[in-house]
Each structure stands twice: as structure tokens, then as C-alpha cells.
Short mmCIF file of C-alpha atoms and ligand atoms in Angstrom, two decimals:
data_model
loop_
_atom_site.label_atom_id
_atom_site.label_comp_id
_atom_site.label_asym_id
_atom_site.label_seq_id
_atom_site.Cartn_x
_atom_site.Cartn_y
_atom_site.Cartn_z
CA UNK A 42 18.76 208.36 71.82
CA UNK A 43 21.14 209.33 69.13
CA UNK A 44 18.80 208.29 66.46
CA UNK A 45 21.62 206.39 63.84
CA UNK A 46 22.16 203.83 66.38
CA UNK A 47 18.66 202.63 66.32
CA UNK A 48 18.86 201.80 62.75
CA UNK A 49 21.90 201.03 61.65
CA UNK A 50 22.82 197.93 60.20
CA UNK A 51 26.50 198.20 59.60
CA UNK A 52 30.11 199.81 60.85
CA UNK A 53 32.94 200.65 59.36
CA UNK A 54 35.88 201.39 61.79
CA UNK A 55 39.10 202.74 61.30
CA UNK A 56 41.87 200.25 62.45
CA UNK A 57 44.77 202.93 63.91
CA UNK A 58 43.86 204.72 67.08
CA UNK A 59 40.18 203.44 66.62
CA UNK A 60 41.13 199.32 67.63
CA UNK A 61 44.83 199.72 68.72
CA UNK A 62 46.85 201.75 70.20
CA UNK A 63 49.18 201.71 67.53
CA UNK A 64 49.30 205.46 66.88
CA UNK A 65 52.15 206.52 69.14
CA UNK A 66 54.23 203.77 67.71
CA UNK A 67 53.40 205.35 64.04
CA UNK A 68 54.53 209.12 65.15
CA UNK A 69 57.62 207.72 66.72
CA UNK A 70 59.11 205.94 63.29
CA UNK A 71 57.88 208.70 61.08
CA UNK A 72 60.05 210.66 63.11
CA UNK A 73 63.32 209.01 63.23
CA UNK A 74 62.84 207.67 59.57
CA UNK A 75 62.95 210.69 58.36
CA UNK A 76 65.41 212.63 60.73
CA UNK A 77 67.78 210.44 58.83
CA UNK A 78 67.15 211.69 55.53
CA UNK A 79 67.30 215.15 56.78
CA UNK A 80 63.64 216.40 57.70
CA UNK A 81 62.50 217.34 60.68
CA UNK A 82 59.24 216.31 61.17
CA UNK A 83 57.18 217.60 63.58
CA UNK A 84 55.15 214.78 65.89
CA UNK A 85 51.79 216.96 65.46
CA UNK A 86 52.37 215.91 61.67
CA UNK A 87 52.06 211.85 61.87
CA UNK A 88 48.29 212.79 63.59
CA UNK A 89 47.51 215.49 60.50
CA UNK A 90 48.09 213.05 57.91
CA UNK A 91 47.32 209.88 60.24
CA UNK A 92 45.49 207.87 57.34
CA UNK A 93 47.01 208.66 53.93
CA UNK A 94 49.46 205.81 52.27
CA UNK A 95 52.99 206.23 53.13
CA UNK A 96 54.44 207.32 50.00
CA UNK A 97 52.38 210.20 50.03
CA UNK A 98 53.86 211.04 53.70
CA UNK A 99 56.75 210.94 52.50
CA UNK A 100 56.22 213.23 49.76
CA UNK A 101 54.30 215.72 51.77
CA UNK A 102 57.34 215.73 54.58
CA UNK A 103 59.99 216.47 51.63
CA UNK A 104 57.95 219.12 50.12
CA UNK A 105 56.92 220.74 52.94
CA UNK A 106 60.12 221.02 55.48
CA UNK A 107 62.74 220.48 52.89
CA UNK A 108 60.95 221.86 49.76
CA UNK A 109 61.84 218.99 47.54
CA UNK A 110 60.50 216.98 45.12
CA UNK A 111 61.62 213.06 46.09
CA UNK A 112 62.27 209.80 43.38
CA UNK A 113 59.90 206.80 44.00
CA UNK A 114 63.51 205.20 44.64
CA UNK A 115 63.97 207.33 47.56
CA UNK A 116 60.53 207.21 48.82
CA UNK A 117 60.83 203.07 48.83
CA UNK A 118 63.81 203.51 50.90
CA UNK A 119 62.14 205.60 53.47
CA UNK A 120 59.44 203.83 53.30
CA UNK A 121 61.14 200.39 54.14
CA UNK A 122 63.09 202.23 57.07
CA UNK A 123 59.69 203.23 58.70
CA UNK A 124 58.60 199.81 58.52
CA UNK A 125 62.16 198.09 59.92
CA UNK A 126 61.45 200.49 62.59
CA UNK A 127 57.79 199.72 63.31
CA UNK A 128 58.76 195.99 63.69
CA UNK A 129 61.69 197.10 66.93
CA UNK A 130 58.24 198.93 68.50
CA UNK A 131 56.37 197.95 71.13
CA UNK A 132 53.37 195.76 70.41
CA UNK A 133 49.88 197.73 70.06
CA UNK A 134 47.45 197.27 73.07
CA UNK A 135 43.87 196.81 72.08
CA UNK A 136 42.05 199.73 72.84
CA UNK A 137 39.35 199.64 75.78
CA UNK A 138 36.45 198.28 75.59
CA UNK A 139 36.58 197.48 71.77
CA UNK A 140 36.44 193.78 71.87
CA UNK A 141 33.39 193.48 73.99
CA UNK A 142 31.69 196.65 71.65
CA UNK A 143 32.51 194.50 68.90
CA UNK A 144 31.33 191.25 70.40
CA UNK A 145 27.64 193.10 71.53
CA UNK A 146 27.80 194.57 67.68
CA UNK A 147 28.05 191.17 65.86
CA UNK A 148 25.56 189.16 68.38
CA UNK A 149 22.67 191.40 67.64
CA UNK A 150 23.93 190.82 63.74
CA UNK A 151 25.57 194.81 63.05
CA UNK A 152 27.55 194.08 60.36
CA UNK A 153 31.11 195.05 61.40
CA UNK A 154 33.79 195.72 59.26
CA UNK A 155 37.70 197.52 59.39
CA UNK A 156 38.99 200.13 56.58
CA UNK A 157 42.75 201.33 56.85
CA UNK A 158 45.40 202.61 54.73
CA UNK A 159 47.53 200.00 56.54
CA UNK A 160 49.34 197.24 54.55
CA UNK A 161 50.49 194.82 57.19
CA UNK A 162 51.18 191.80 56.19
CA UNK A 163 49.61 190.04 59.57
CA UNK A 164 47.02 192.55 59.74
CA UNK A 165 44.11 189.79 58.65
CA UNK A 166 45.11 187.29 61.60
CA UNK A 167 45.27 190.07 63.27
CA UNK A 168 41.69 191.50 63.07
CA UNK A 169 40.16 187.45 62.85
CA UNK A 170 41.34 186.44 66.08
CA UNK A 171 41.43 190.22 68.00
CA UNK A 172 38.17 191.04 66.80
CA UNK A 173 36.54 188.27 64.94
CA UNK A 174 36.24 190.41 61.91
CA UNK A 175 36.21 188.51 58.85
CA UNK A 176 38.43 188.43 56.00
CA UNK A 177 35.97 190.00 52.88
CA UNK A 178 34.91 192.76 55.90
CA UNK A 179 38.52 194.66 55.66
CA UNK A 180 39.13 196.98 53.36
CA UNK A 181 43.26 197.72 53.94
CA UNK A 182 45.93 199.54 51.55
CA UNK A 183 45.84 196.21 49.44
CA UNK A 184 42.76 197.09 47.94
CA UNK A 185 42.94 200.87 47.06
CA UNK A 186 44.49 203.05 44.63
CA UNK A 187 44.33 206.41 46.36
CA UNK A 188 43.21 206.08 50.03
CA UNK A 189 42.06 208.25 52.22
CA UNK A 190 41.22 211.34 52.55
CA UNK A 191 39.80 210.81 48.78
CA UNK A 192 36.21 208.31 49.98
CA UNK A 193 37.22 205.48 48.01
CA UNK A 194 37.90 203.22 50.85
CA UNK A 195 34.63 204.00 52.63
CA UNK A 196 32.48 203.86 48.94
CA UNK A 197 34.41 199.96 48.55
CA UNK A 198 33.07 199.32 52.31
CA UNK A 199 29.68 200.71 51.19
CA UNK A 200 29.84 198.66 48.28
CA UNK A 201 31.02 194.82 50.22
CA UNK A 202 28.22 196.14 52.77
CA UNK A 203 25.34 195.61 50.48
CA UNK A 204 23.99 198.64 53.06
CA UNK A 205 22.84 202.14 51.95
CA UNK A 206 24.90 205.19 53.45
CA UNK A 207 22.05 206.01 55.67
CA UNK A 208 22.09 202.39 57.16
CA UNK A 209 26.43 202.72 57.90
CA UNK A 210 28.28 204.42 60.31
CA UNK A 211 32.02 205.17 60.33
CA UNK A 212 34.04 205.28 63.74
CA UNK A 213 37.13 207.22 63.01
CA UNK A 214 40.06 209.15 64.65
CA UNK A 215 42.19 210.86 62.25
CA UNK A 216 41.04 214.03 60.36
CA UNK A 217 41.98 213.03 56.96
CA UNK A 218 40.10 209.64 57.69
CA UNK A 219 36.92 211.93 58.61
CA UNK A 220 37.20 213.56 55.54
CA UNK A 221 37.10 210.50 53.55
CA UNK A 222 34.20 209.03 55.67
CA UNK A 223 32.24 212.65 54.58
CA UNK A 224 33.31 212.60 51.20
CA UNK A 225 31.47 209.05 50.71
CA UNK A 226 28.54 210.36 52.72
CA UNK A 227 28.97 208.52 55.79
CA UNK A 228 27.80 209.59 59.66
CA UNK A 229 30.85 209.88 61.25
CA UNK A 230 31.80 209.29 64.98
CA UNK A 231 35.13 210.65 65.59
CA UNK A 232 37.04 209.23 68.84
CA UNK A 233 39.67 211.64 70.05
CA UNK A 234 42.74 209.03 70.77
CA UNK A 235 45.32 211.38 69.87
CA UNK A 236 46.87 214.63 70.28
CA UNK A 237 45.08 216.69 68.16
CA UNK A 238 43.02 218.90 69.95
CA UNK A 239 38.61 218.19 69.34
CA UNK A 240 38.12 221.35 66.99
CA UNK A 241 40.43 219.63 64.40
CA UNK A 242 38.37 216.76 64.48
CA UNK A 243 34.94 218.38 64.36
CA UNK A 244 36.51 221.00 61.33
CA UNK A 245 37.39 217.57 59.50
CA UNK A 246 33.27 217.11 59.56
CA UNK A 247 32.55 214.83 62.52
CA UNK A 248 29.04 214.21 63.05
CA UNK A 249 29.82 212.86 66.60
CA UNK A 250 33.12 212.84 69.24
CA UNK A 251 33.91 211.48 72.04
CA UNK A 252 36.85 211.79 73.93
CA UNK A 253 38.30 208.17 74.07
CA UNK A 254 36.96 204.36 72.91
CA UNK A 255 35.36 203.57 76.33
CA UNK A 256 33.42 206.79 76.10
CA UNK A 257 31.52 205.90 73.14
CA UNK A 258 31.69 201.74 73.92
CA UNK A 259 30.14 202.20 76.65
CA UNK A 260 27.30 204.71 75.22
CA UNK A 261 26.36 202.98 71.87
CA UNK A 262 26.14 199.93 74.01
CA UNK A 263 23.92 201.57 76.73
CA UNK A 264 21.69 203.27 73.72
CA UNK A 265 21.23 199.96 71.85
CA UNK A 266 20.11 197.52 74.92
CA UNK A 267 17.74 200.50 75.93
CA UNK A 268 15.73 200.16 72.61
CA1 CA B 452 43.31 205.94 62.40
#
């Protein structure tokens, strides 16, 4: 028995590559957004800084492959392009075996709640009827002021959880999202959706990895019923 899971009380998951499949669709329209301002962004990239807001993306991208310092103005602009191009993608499957984790979580009363960077503007319907997750249990990009990796969004969660650290759990997927869970002093389960090879994960501080959501559905639900 991995002993967290017999006495935890409360998880925080990461909403991106953690409950849908939505990360493909995100290195796709980084891409092309800004290949028309004139960087070439390299796919590996969307996955390194999976988690941080998208102004600071943007910034990043121009100062690293262009080596320029971009207006707010500008950034907006980008920014806005990404998201008209996020809206022609192809709706996010639910990743496997999340509902019915999610389900077995809240009938034995874990407290489950979602922390992203992401500011959707359907993302609370979203998580209510996907995942029966409560408004006041997501944390999103509405409620922070500097987002991951810094642990702000995971020390709000703590906070709204009423929990101690020892008592929470973060399920994560992104490096910079590890680093945030860490920073707050969070056990952290890292679930390799993406492209990024494990060793990234695990140098980002992952207590835990598994390779894909089934993986570890299927384990923490097989751990808990044998207790
Ligand atoms: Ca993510």
C-alpha cells in the first residue's frame, strides 16, 4: 500500500492532460499563433511551460527564439489569436477512467477539487456536469495573481480544503505544475500524458508517476477498496 492513499482526505488535480485530453489541442495553437508573429516555437515547448498563464508564454517564446522584449498590447493580441484558434479545435475527450476515479473518490467522501491556470469561460459547467466537481472546489486563472510554477494555486486549494498538506494530494502532469505542487508542500503524483519523457517529470519533484490516467485510476482505486 502506498501509504498517502490510506489517509488522505482530499485531491487536488490538475485540469489539462490530468481530466482532458486537451493538451495536444494547446501545443497545436501555441504553434501557429505564434508562427504568425514570427517565432518558431518548438512543440516540446507548449509541454515545458504546460501550466504557466499565457502572457507569460508569450513572453518567454519572444525572449527566448526571437530575443525580444514584447508590449502587453502585443501580448493581448497573441493571446486572443491562441484562443480564436482553440475554439476551431477539436473538442477534448475525457481522459480514461477519470470519471469513475472521481465518482469512487467523492462516494467514500475524498474531497475532490480542480486547480488550473486555465481561464475558460465554460470551464465551471464544464467540471459540474463532467466531473461533478463543485463550483468553490476550482481554483482556475480567475483567482490567481501569479500561477504556477510559483505554489500559490495549490496553498489557495490548501486553504478552501480546510485539510493539512499531509492530508492532500496533487495529481499533476506538467513539470512546472509539479513544481508548484512541491513548492506548497504537496505529495505529488505525476501522470505522464504527454511527450515529455518520465525523467523530466520526476526532476520537476514527483513523488509518484505513472505512465497514463488508467494506470493510476485503476491502482488508487484497487489500494483504497483493499483497506
Ligand atoms: Ca496540466
Amino acid at each position: 500500500m502506498i501509504p498517502i492513499y490510506s489517509s488522505i482526505k482530499a485531491i487536488f488535480f490538475d485540469m489539462d492532460g490530468v481530466l482532458y485530453d486537451s493538451m495536444k489541442n494547446h501545443e497545436v495553437t501555441w504553434v501557429e499563433s505564434l508562427k504568425k508573429y514570427g517565432i518558431d516555437f518548438p512543440p516540446r515547448e507548449a509541454y515545458m511551460n504546460e501550466g504557466r498563464t499565457g502572457y507569460k508564454t508569450i513572453e518567454i517564446a519572444f525572449k527566448e527564439y526571437a530575443n525580444k522584449v514584447i508590449s502587453q498590447k502585443d501580448k493581448e493580441t497573441i493571446y486572443n489569436e491562441k484562443t480564436r484558434l482553440m475554439h476551431l479545435q477539436p473538442k477534448a475527450a475525457i481522459m480514461e477512467e477519470m470519471p469513475r476515479l472521481m465518482t469512487f473518490l467523492q462516494q467514500r467522501n475524498i474531497r475532490t477539487f480542480v486547480v488550473t491556470g486555465s481561464r475558460q469561460p465554460l470551464l465551471l459547467d464544464k467540471l459540474h456536469n463532467d466531473y461533478n466537481i463543485e463550483s468553490d472546489h476550482v481554483i482556475s486563472g480567475f483567482d490567481v495573481k501569479k500561477g504556477k510554477p510559483d505554489p500559490e494555486p495549490y496553498l489557495i486549494a490548501l486553504e478552501r480544503s480546510g485539510f493539512k498538506k499531509e492530508e492532500c494530494m496533487v495529481v499533476e502532469n506538467a513539470p512546472l505544475g509539479i513544481q508548484a505542487a512541491k513548492a506548497a508542500g504537496i505529495f505529488t503524483v505525476a501522470l505522464n500524458t504527454g511527450i515529455l519523457d518520465d525523467q523530466t517529470l520526476i526532476d520537476a519533484g514527483a513523488d509518484l508517476l505513472y505512465p497514463d490516467t488508467r494506470h493510476f485510476a485503476e491502482d488508487i482505486m484497487k489500494q483504497m477498496t483493499r483497506e
